């Protein structure tokens, strides 16, 4: 079994292509996951689809076949050709896949290094797949180690001391443009999802008033109430009115088509600053002279200045990720040896029972001595096997251990079935991701 990641992200794939690849709804993800795991060679899969990346992560028996299956299915649903996708994707196999996943969850691959959203997004992606029975133990192990790695990155470095997400970069840019005059302004936020809420909270810290728009009147009203008295709410039906009243706007919906079009603007006399944080984009090409429009890829360019400030900490973080990758594979190898050791001990116990029964039947040993004799024999064999099992565990931690472990299995005629192996070091991979 191998791990594989096929990634389309802000580094290798333009926004327009990411829009076509994005999964807008849970139903779209579910259909794709079921198709992927319908192949005999793909055991598990999950999908990460955010404004900055679309990634498919699989546990596979055949990396060549799974890669071509992934690109083929993505081509069918996106309208992009197989060769177009092949020219812009990032493919990671085995160790490189683990390194990539750990780096993504630790926010080293984000547009803004150190932002905290991605950790939760990947955990949610795995949880969704688990609930739909398209992901299980194999990927659970990876996610659990990745989350531990991300926690150490945050604790050891200052990379997330002041976490910055796309919405907070947008708000910071608005603050730069308006200066202290932003205090008291009304900002329109379209979309009551996570990105909209982050933008709202950052704007409130700058003493802005917030107008929150959404499709569900009750939901938006409830969220506005929770955010405080400086937040009002309304439905999307009145979007046209607010576009022509207020100059500052942030949009982050899951709409499949643009929701703001040139025909909705009555006059170009108002200086406007708009931020389109959605994938696919919410705001159409406007052609307004007095409009400053920032899209996600624009925010990417703005955030580059943060890279220089975090470069040293990012280098330290990469070292941590490398360490966790090595520990993960060491743990996997240790996991594979436990069934072998268990089977060896079961064989010893079976041999003791057979020989004791034979000795009692032939009256070499009185029946009343059986328990004591069995205990003594087991202690002797445990003592005999102690050094051997310790050496096996030590051997399993080495990168070239596979042949030696296979030789032991052949020598003792041990056949292990991975699906029946009990979880080893349970604390590593049951931290709530299977709820």
GROMACS .gro file of C-alpha atoms in nm:
model
  435
    1UNK     CA    1   0.000   0.000   0.000
    2UNK     CA    2   0.128   0.346  -0.095
    3UNK     CA    3   0.023   0.703  -0.027
    4UNK     CA    4  -0.033   0.948  -0.311
    5UNK     CA    5  -0.132   1.315  -0.342
    6UNK     CA    6  -0.239   1.490  -0.662
    7UNK     CA    7  -0.241   1.864  -0.592
    8UNK     CA    8  -0.360   2.169  -0.784
    9UNK     CA    9  -0.272   2.473  -0.575
   10UNK     CA   10  -0.183   2.841  -0.588
   11UNK     CA   11   0.178   2.754  -0.674
   12UNK     CA   12   0.120   2.541  -0.981
   13UNK     CA   13  -0.234   2.616  -1.101
   14UNK     CA   14  -0.396   2.946  -1.203
   15UNK     CA   15  -0.715   3.062  -1.036
   16UNK     CA   16  -0.932   3.007  -1.343
   17UNK     CA   17  -0.829   2.640  -1.356
   18UNK     CA   18  -0.877   2.597  -0.980
   19UNK     CA   19  -1.229   2.733  -1.022
   20UNK     CA   20  -1.308   2.457  -1.271
   21UNK     CA   21  -1.158   2.190  -1.046
   22UNK     CA   22  -1.319   2.308  -0.721
   23UNK     CA   23  -1.585   2.098  -0.546
   24UNK     CA   24  -1.864   2.341  -0.455
   25UNK     CA   25  -2.089   2.098  -0.266
   26UNK     CA   26  -2.066   1.790  -0.047
   27UNK     CA   27  -2.260   1.594  -0.307
   28UNK     CA   28  -1.992   1.666  -0.568
   29UNK     CA   29  -1.722   1.545  -0.329
   30UNK     CA   30  -1.921   1.235  -0.238
   31UNK     CA   31  -1.969   1.135  -0.602
   32UNK     CA   32  -1.598   1.178  -0.673
   33UNK     CA   33  -1.491   0.985  -0.362
   34UNK     CA   34  -1.719   0.693  -0.444
   35UNK     CA   35  -1.584   0.678  -0.798
   36UNK     CA   36  -1.224   0.682  -0.672
   37UNK     CA   37  -1.272   0.409  -0.414
   38UNK     CA   38  -1.470   0.210  -0.668
   39UNK     CA   39  -1.138   0.121  -0.830
   40UNK     CA   40  -0.982  -0.197  -0.691
   41UNK     CA   41  -0.643  -0.031  -0.652
   42UNK     CA   42  -0.763   0.268  -0.445
   43UNK     CA   43  -0.835   0.169  -0.085
   44UNK     CA   44  -0.910   0.510   0.068
   45UNK     CA   45  -0.940   0.873  -0.043
   46UNK     CA   46  -1.023   1.221   0.076
   47UNK     CA   47  -1.054   1.556  -0.104
   48UNK     CA   48  -0.939   1.898   0.009
   49UNK     CA   49  -1.110   2.177  -0.186
   50UNK     CA   50  -1.040   2.533  -0.071
   51UNK     CA   51  -0.992   2.868  -0.239
   52UNK     CA   52  -0.619   2.795  -0.272
   53UNK     CA   53  -0.601   2.425  -0.351
   54UNK     CA   54  -0.777   2.117  -0.478
   55UNK     CA   55  -0.602   1.803  -0.358
   56UNK     CA   56  -0.692   1.437  -0.382
   57UNK     CA   57  -0.518   1.212  -0.131
   58UNK     CA   58  -0.536   0.833  -0.166
   59UNK     CA   59  -0.407   0.514  -0.014
   60UNK     CA   60  -0.339   0.303  -0.320
   61UNK     CA   61  -0.206  -0.035  -0.426
   62UNK     CA   62  -0.096   0.099  -0.765
   63UNK     CA   63   0.036   0.457  -0.784
   64UNK     CA   64   0.052   0.460  -1.165
   65UNK     CA   65  -0.311   0.353  -1.205
   66UNK     CA   66  -0.445   0.577  -0.928
   67UNK     CA   67  -0.271   0.884  -1.073
   68UNK     CA   68  -0.423   0.828  -1.417
   69UNK     CA   69  -0.763   0.751  -1.266
   70UNK     CA   70  -0.759   1.076  -1.068
   71UNK     CA   71  -0.664   1.287  -1.369
   72UNK     CA   72  -0.919   1.109  -1.586
   73UNK     CA   73  -1.207   1.174  -1.344
   74UNK     CA   74  -1.101   1.535  -1.289
   75UNK     CA   75  -1.085   1.588  -1.663
   76UNK     CA   76  -1.439   1.461  -1.710
   77UNK     CA   77  -1.587   1.689  -1.445
   78UNK     CA   78  -1.382   2.004  -1.513
   79UNK     CA   79  -1.371   2.014  -1.891
   80UNK     CA   80  -0.991   2.042  -1.879
   81UNK     CA   81  -0.805   1.785  -2.087
   82UNK     CA   82  -0.598   1.508  -1.930
   83UNK     CA   83  -0.278   1.664  -2.063
   84UNK     CA   84  -0.372   2.011  -1.940
   85UNK     CA   85  -0.416   1.869  -1.591
   86UNK     CA   86  -0.095   1.671  -1.613
   87UNK     CA   87   0.092   1.989  -1.702
   88UNK     CA   88  -0.024   2.185  -1.398
   89UNK     CA   89  -0.058   1.931  -1.116
   90UNK     CA   90   0.177   1.834  -0.839
   91UNK     CA   91   0.212   1.459  -0.795
   92UNK     CA   92   0.359   1.319  -0.472
   93UNK     CA   93   0.413   0.951  -0.397
   94UNK     CA   94   0.499   0.767  -0.074
   95UNK     CA   95   0.751   0.965   0.134
   96UNK     CA   96   0.704   1.280  -0.073
   97UNK     CA   97   0.327   1.247  -0.028
   98UNK     CA   98   0.363   1.225   0.350
   99UNK     CA   99   0.601   1.521   0.351
  100UNK     CA  100   0.355   1.724   0.142
  101UNK     CA  101   0.056   1.639   0.364
  102UNK     CA  102   0.246   1.730   0.681
  103UNK     CA  103   0.361   2.056   0.521
  104UNK     CA  104   0.007   2.145   0.409
  105UNK     CA  105  -0.148   2.073   0.751
  106UNK     CA  106   0.134   2.273   0.916
  107UNK     CA  107   0.044   2.566   0.685
  108UNK     CA  108   0.384   2.573   0.515
  109UNK     CA  109   0.219   2.544   0.172
  110UNK     CA  110  -0.045   2.813   0.225
  111UNK     CA  111  -0.051   3.147   0.047
  112UNK     CA  112   0.002   3.304   0.387
  113UNK     CA  113   0.242   3.084   0.583
  114UNK     CA  114   0.119   3.014   0.933
  115UNK     CA  115  -0.256   3.062   0.878
  116UNK     CA  116  -0.453   2.821   1.092
  117UNK     CA  117  -0.756   2.745   0.872
  118UNK     CA  118  -0.594   2.470   0.667
  119UNK     CA  119  -0.545   2.232   0.962
  120UNK     CA  120  -0.918   2.227   1.029
  121UNK     CA  121  -1.001   2.208   0.660
  122UNK     CA  122  -0.792   1.892   0.613
  123UNK     CA  123  -0.936   1.733   0.928
  124UNK     CA  124  -1.286   1.811   0.801
  125UNK     CA  125  -1.199   1.664   0.460
  126UNK     CA  126  -1.088   1.338   0.621
  127UNK     CA  127  -1.389   1.331   0.855
  128UNK     CA  128  -1.628   1.376   0.561
  129UNK     CA  129  -1.465   1.085   0.377
  130UNK     CA  130  -1.472   0.867   0.686
  131UNK     CA  131  -1.842   0.936   0.734
  132UNK     CA  132  -1.900   0.836   0.372
  133UNK     CA  133  -1.686   0.522   0.416
  134UNK     CA  134  -1.427   0.626   0.162
  135UNK     CA  135  -1.146   0.675   0.416
  136UNK     CA  136  -1.038   0.478   0.719
  137UNK     CA  137  -0.737   0.356   0.910
  138UNK     CA  138  -0.466   0.411   0.647
  139UNK     CA  139  -0.538   0.781   0.600
  140UNK     CA  140  -0.637   0.826   0.963
  141UNK     CA  141  -0.280   0.738   1.060
  142UNK     CA  142  -0.145   1.008   0.827
  143UNK     CA  143  -0.388   1.278   0.943
  144UNK     CA  144  -0.318   1.205   1.309
  145UNK     CA  145   0.057   1.240   1.264
  146UNK     CA  146   0.006   1.549   1.046
  147UNK     CA  147  -0.199   1.721   1.318
  148UNK     CA  148   0.067   1.636   1.579
  149UNK     CA  149   0.330   1.778   1.346
  150UNK     CA  150   0.131   2.099   1.293
  151UNK     CA  151   0.091   2.140   1.669
  152UNK     CA  152   0.467   2.117   1.723
  153UNK     CA  153   0.532   2.362   1.439
  154UNK     CA  154   0.301   2.612   1.610
  155UNK     CA  155   0.450   2.553   1.954
  156UNK     CA  156   0.818   2.555   1.860
  157UNK     CA  157   0.815   2.836   1.603
  158UNK     CA  158   0.646   3.174   1.588
  159UNK     CA  159   0.505   3.096   1.247
  160UNK     CA  160   0.145   3.112   1.372
  161UNK     CA  161   0.189   3.363   1.650
  162UNK     CA  162  -0.020   3.606   1.448
  163UNK     CA  163  -0.209   3.376   1.209
  164UNK     CA  164  -0.319   3.543   0.886
  165UNK     CA  165  -0.587   3.407   0.657
  166UNK     CA  166  -0.706   3.532   0.319
  167UNK     CA  167  -0.986   3.738   0.479
  168UNK     CA  168  -0.747   3.899   0.727
  169UNK     CA  169  -0.505   3.984   0.444
  170UNK     CA  170  -0.797   4.149   0.263
  171UNK     CA  171  -0.894   4.349   0.573
  172UNK     CA  172  -0.532   4.452   0.626
  173UNK     CA  173  -0.517   4.575   0.267
  174UNK     CA  174  -0.837   4.773   0.315
  175UNK     CA  175  -0.687   4.929   0.628
  176UNK     CA  176  -0.376   5.028   0.432
  177UNK     CA  177  -0.590   5.195   0.165
  178UNK     CA  178  -0.821   5.386   0.401
  179UNK     CA  179  -0.593   5.431   0.701
  180UNK     CA  180  -0.763   5.540   1.023
  181UNK     CA  181  -1.060   5.659   0.815
  182UNK     CA  182  -1.174   5.297   0.802
  183UNK     CA  183  -1.301   5.335   1.157
  184UNK     CA  184  -1.674   5.399   1.140
  185UNK     CA  185  -1.709   5.285   0.778
  186UNK     CA  186  -1.968   5.023   0.688
  187UNK     CA  187  -1.831   4.712   0.519
  188UNK     CA  188  -2.061   4.480   0.328
  189UNK     CA  189  -1.979   4.110   0.369
  190UNK     CA  190  -2.148   3.865   0.134
  191UNK     CA  191  -2.151   3.511   0.269
  192UNK     CA  192  -2.185   3.395   0.629
  193UNK     CA  193  -1.937   3.111   0.605
  194UNK     CA  194  -1.599   3.081   0.776
  195UNK     CA  195  -1.421   3.333   0.553
  196UNK     CA  196  -1.698   3.588   0.591
  197UNK     CA  197  -1.688   3.551   0.970
  198UNK     CA  198  -1.311   3.599   0.983
  199UNK     CA  199  -1.342   3.913   0.773
  200UNK     CA  200  -1.621   4.041   0.999
  201UNK     CA  201  -1.423   3.985   1.319
  202UNK     CA  202  -1.116   4.160   1.176
  203UNK     CA  203  -1.326   4.455   1.058
  204UNK     CA  204  -1.492   4.488   1.398
  205UNK     CA  205  -1.147   4.514   1.557
  206UNK     CA  206  -1.092   4.820   1.336
  207UNK     CA  207  -1.419   4.972   1.465
  208UNK     CA  208  -1.599   4.918   1.136
  209UNK     CA  209  -1.971   4.856   1.112
  210UNK     CA  210  -2.058   4.535   0.929
  211UNK     CA  211  -2.352   4.450   0.706
  212UNK     CA  212  -2.373   4.071   0.665
  213UNK     CA  213  -2.565   3.934   0.367
  214UNK     CA  214  -2.671   3.573   0.309
  215UNK     CA  215  -2.942   3.362   0.149
  216UNK     CA  216  -3.084   3.224   0.475
  217UNK     CA  217  -3.242   3.517   0.661
  218UNK     CA  218  -3.265   3.341   1.000
  219UNK     CA  219  -2.912   3.204   0.987
  220UNK     CA  220  -2.756   3.540   0.894
  221UNK     CA  221  -2.962   3.720   1.157
  222UNK     CA  222  -2.847   3.476   1.426
  223UNK     CA  223  -2.479   3.512   1.327
  224UNK     CA  224  -2.506   3.892   1.322
  225UNK     CA  225  -2.653   3.888   1.671
  226UNK     CA  226  -2.368   3.671   1.797
  227UNK     CA  227  -2.108   3.909   1.648
  228UNK     CA  228  -2.246   4.211   1.833
  229UNK     CA  229  -2.441   4.532   1.802
  230UNK     CA  230  -2.220   4.673   1.524
  231UNK     CA  231  -2.334   4.400   1.283
  232UNK     CA  232  -2.656   4.417   1.083
  233UNK     CA  233  -2.795   4.150   0.852
  234UNK     CA  234  -3.004   4.122   0.540
  235UNK     CA  235  -3.069   3.882   0.255
  236UNK     CA  236  -2.913   3.866  -0.089
  237UNK     CA  237  -3.231   4.010  -0.238
  238UNK     CA  238  -3.115   4.359  -0.138
  239UNK     CA  239  -2.757   4.319  -0.260
  240UNK     CA  240  -2.819   4.566  -0.546
  241UNK     CA  241  -2.912   4.842  -0.299
  242UNK     CA  242  -2.602   4.799  -0.083
  243UNK     CA  243  -2.364   4.784  -0.379
  244UNK     CA  244  -2.466   5.139  -0.461
  245UNK     CA  245  -2.462   5.270  -0.105
  246UNK     CA  246  -2.135   5.143   0.046
  247UNK     CA  247  -1.784   5.145  -0.093
  248UNK     CA  248  -1.616   4.860   0.100
  249UNK     CA  249  -1.719   4.503   0.015
  250UNK     CA  250  -1.593   4.150   0.088
  251UNK     CA  251  -1.746   3.851  -0.090
  252UNK     CA  252  -1.698   3.482  -0.008
  253UNK     CA  253  -1.988   3.263  -0.120
  254UNK     CA  254  -2.005   2.913  -0.264
  255UNK     CA  255  -2.204   3.025  -0.569
  256UNK     CA  256  -2.112   2.848  -0.891
  257UNK     CA  257  -2.155   3.165  -1.099
  258UNK     CA  258  -2.075   3.530  -1.038
  259UNK     CA  259  -2.332   3.708  -0.822
  260UNK     CA  260  -2.216   4.067  -0.881
  261UNK     CA  261  -2.240   4.192  -1.239
  262UNK     CA  262  -2.171   4.531  -1.403
  263UNK     CA  263  -2.543   4.592  -1.464
  264UNK     CA  264  -2.602   4.603  -1.088
  265UNK     CA  265  -2.390   4.920  -1.043
  266UNK     CA  266  -2.591   5.239  -1.099
  267UNK     CA  267  -2.304   5.490  -1.093
  268UNK     CA  268  -1.926   5.491  -1.112
  269UNK     CA  269  -1.897   5.811  -0.909
  270UNK     CA  270  -1.840   5.619  -0.583
  271UNK     CA  271  -1.485   5.514  -0.500
  272UNK     CA  272  -1.515   5.143  -0.423
  273UNK     CA  273  -1.278   4.880  -0.279
  274UNK     CA  274  -1.399   4.523  -0.324
  275UNK     CA  275  -1.240   4.193  -0.226
  276UNK     CA  276  -1.347   3.874  -0.405
  277UNK     CA  277  -1.240   3.586  -0.179
  278UNK     CA  278  -1.445   3.314  -0.349
  279UNK     CA  279  -1.363   3.018  -0.570
  280UNK     CA  280  -1.528   3.028  -0.822
  281UNK     CA  281  -1.520   3.408  -0.826
  282UNK     CA  282  -1.822   3.602  -0.702
  283UNK     CA  283  -1.755   3.927  -0.888
  284UNK     CA  284  -1.770   3.950  -1.266
  285UNK     CA  285  -1.535   4.164  -1.474
  286UNK     CA  286  -1.663   4.509  -1.388
  287UNK     CA  287  -1.478   4.770  -1.597
  288UNK     CA  288  -1.546   5.044  -1.341
  289UNK     CA  289  -1.291   5.323  -1.336
  290UNK     CA  290  -1.321   5.401  -0.966
  291UNK     CA  291  -1.328   5.040  -0.848
  292UNK     CA  292  -1.026   4.871  -0.690
  293UNK     CA  293  -1.096   4.498  -0.713
  294UNK     CA  294  -0.877   4.240  -0.538
  295UNK     CA  295  -0.915   3.872  -0.614
  296UNK     CA  296  -0.754   3.576  -0.438
  297UNK     CA  297  -0.447   3.572  -0.660
  298UNK     CA  298  -0.404   3.946  -0.594
  299UNK     CA  299  -0.413   3.877  -0.221
  300UNK     CA  300  -0.149   3.612  -0.280
  301UNK     CA  301   0.084   3.878  -0.422
  302UNK     CA  302   0.009   4.114  -0.131
  303UNK     CA  303   0.089   3.845   0.123
  304UNK     CA  304   0.434   3.776  -0.019
  305UNK     CA  305   0.583   4.037   0.208
  306UNK     CA  306   0.492   3.813   0.501
  307UNK     CA  307   0.716   3.539   0.364
  308UNK     CA  308   1.033   3.736   0.431
  309UNK     CA  309   0.929   3.794   0.792
  310UNK     CA  310   0.857   3.425   0.846
  311UNK     CA  311   1.137   3.274   0.639
  312UNK     CA  312   1.359   3.179   0.933
  313UNK     CA  313   1.072   3.025   1.125
  314UNK     CA  314   0.956   2.840   0.814
  315UNK     CA  315   1.302   2.682   0.784
  316UNK     CA  316   1.275   2.555   1.140
  317UNK     CA  317   0.926   2.428   1.064
  318UNK     CA  318   1.051   2.230   0.762
  319UNK     CA  319   1.299   2.052   0.991
  320UNK     CA  320   1.011   1.956   1.220
  321UNK     CA  321   0.810   1.823   0.925
  322UNK     CA  322   1.106   1.611   0.811
  323UNK     CA  323   1.141   1.472   1.163
  324UNK     CA  324   0.774   1.376   1.178
  325UNK     CA  325   0.790   1.209   0.839
  326UNK     CA  326   1.079   0.992   0.961
  327UNK     CA  327   0.893   0.912   1.285
  328UNK     CA  328   0.577   0.826   1.092
  329UNK     CA  329   0.753   0.567   0.877
  330UNK     CA  330   0.939   0.431   1.178
  331UNK     CA  331   0.605   0.387   1.352
  332UNK     CA  332   0.451   0.218   1.044
  333UNK     CA  333   0.738  -0.029   1.032
  334UNK     CA  334   0.700  -0.097   1.405
  335UNK     CA  335   0.330  -0.147   1.347
  336UNK     CA  336   0.403  -0.413   1.085
  337UNK     CA  337   0.627  -0.615   1.319
  338UNK     CA  338   0.378  -0.647   1.606
  339UNK     CA  339   0.163  -0.916   1.436
  340UNK     CA  340   0.481  -1.114   1.364
  341UNK     CA  341   0.589  -1.105   1.730
  342UNK     CA  342   0.237  -1.189   1.844
  343UNK     CA  343   0.221  -1.490   1.608
  344UNK     CA  344   0.561  -1.615   1.732
  345UNK     CA  345   0.438  -1.605   2.092
  346UNK     CA  346   0.114  -1.781   1.997
  347UNK     CA  347   0.317  -2.056   1.830
  348UNK     CA  348   0.523  -2.095   2.150
  349UNK     CA  349   0.209  -2.114   2.363
  350UNK     CA  350   0.057  -2.371   2.131
  351UNK     CA  351   0.375  -2.582   2.142
  352UNK     CA  352   0.382  -2.570   2.525
  353UNK     CA  353   0.019  -2.683   2.545
  354UNK     CA  354   0.074  -2.970   2.303
  355UNK     CA  355   0.387  -3.095   2.479
  356UNK     CA  356   0.230  -3.065   2.825
  357UNK     CA  357  -0.076  -3.258   2.710
  358UNK     CA  358   0.150  -3.527   2.562
  359UNK     CA  359   0.357  -3.548   2.881
  360UNK     CA  360   0.046  -3.577   3.099
  361UNK     CA  361  -0.109  -3.840   2.870
  362UNK     CA  362   0.211  -4.049   2.895
  363UNK     CA  363   0.223  -3.986   3.272
  364UNK     CA  364   0.561  -3.810   3.252
  365UNK     CA  365   0.400  -3.522   3.444
  366UNK     CA  366   0.122  -3.555   3.704
  367UNK     CA  367  -0.194  -3.370   3.610
  368UNK     CA  368  -0.187  -3.164   3.930
  369UNK     CA  369   0.150  -3.015   3.820
  370UNK     CA  370   0.011  -2.890   3.488
  371UNK     CA  371  -0.049  -2.524   3.585
  372UNK     CA  372   0.291  -2.484   3.746
  373UNK     CA  373   0.468  -2.658   3.458
  374UNK     CA  374   0.286  -2.441   3.203
  375UNK     CA  375   0.373  -2.122   3.389
  376UNK     CA  376   0.738  -2.224   3.416
  377UNK     CA  377   0.759  -2.321   3.048
  378UNK     CA  378   0.601  -1.993   2.937
  379UNK     CA  379   0.844  -1.795   3.155
  380UNK     CA  380   1.140  -1.982   3.005
  381UNK     CA  381   1.025  -1.922   2.652
  382UNK     CA  382   0.946  -1.559   2.725
  383UNK     CA  383   1.299  -1.520   2.855
  384UNK     CA  384   1.433  -1.695   2.546
  385UNK     CA  385   1.226  -1.479   2.307
  386UNK     CA  386   1.287  -1.151   2.489
  387UNK     CA  387   1.612  -1.056   2.316
  388UNK     CA  388   1.486  -1.185   1.981
  389UNK     CA  389   1.167  -0.976   1.994
  390UNK     CA  390   1.358  -0.668   2.107
  391UNK     CA  391   1.597  -0.714   1.815
  392UNK     CA  392   1.299  -0.753   1.581
  393UNK     CA  393   1.148  -0.426   1.704
  394UNK     CA  394   1.482  -0.254   1.664
  395UNK     CA  395   1.524  -0.403   1.318
  396UNK     CA  396   1.177  -0.285   1.214
  397UNK     CA  397   1.272   0.078   1.281
  398UNK     CA  398   1.540   0.065   1.013
  399UNK     CA  399   1.456   0.166   0.657
  400UNK     CA  400   1.586  -0.160   0.506
  401UNK     CA  401   1.402  -0.387   0.748
  402UNK     CA  402   1.145  -0.535   0.507
  403UNK     CA  403   1.359  -0.825   0.378
  404UNK     CA  404   1.468  -0.931   0.726
  405UNK     CA  405   1.112  -0.923   0.859
  406UNK     CA  406   0.994  -1.123   0.557
  407UNK     CA  407   1.266  -1.380   0.627
  408UNK     CA  408   1.141  -1.421   0.986
  409UNK     CA  409   0.785  -1.460   0.863
  410UNK     CA  410   0.895  -1.728   0.616
  411UNK     CA  411   1.107  -1.907   0.876
  412UNK     CA  412   0.821  -1.928   1.127
  413UNK     CA  413   0.551  -1.969   0.859
  414UNK     CA  414   0.374  -1.652   0.972
  415UNK     CA  415   0.099  -1.503   0.757
  416UNK     CA  416  -0.032  -1.165   0.872
  417UNK     CA  417  -0.354  -1.006   0.757
  418UNK     CA  418  -0.322  -0.630   0.790
  419UNK     CA  419  -0.696  -0.581   0.817
  420UNK     CA  420  -0.701  -0.790   1.138
  421UNK     CA  421  -0.413  -0.612   1.306
  422UNK     CA  422  -0.520  -0.437   1.626
  423UNK     CA  423  -0.435  -0.070   1.645
  424UNK     CA  424  -0.086  -0.014   1.778
  425UNK     CA  425  -0.005   0.284   1.997
  426UNK     CA  426  -0.372   0.377   1.985
  427UNK     CA  427  -0.316   0.732   2.096
  428UNK     CA  428  -0.159   0.818   1.758
  429UNK     CA  429  -0.468   0.770   1.548
  430UNK     CA  430  -0.795   0.789   1.739
  431UNK     CA  431  -0.799   1.158   1.837
  432UNK     CA  432  -1.153   1.228   1.735
  433UNK     CA  433  -1.118   1.205   1.358
  434UNK     CA  434  -1.353   0.907   1.337
  435UNK     CA  435  -1.646   1.073   1.508
   0.00000   0.00000   0.00000
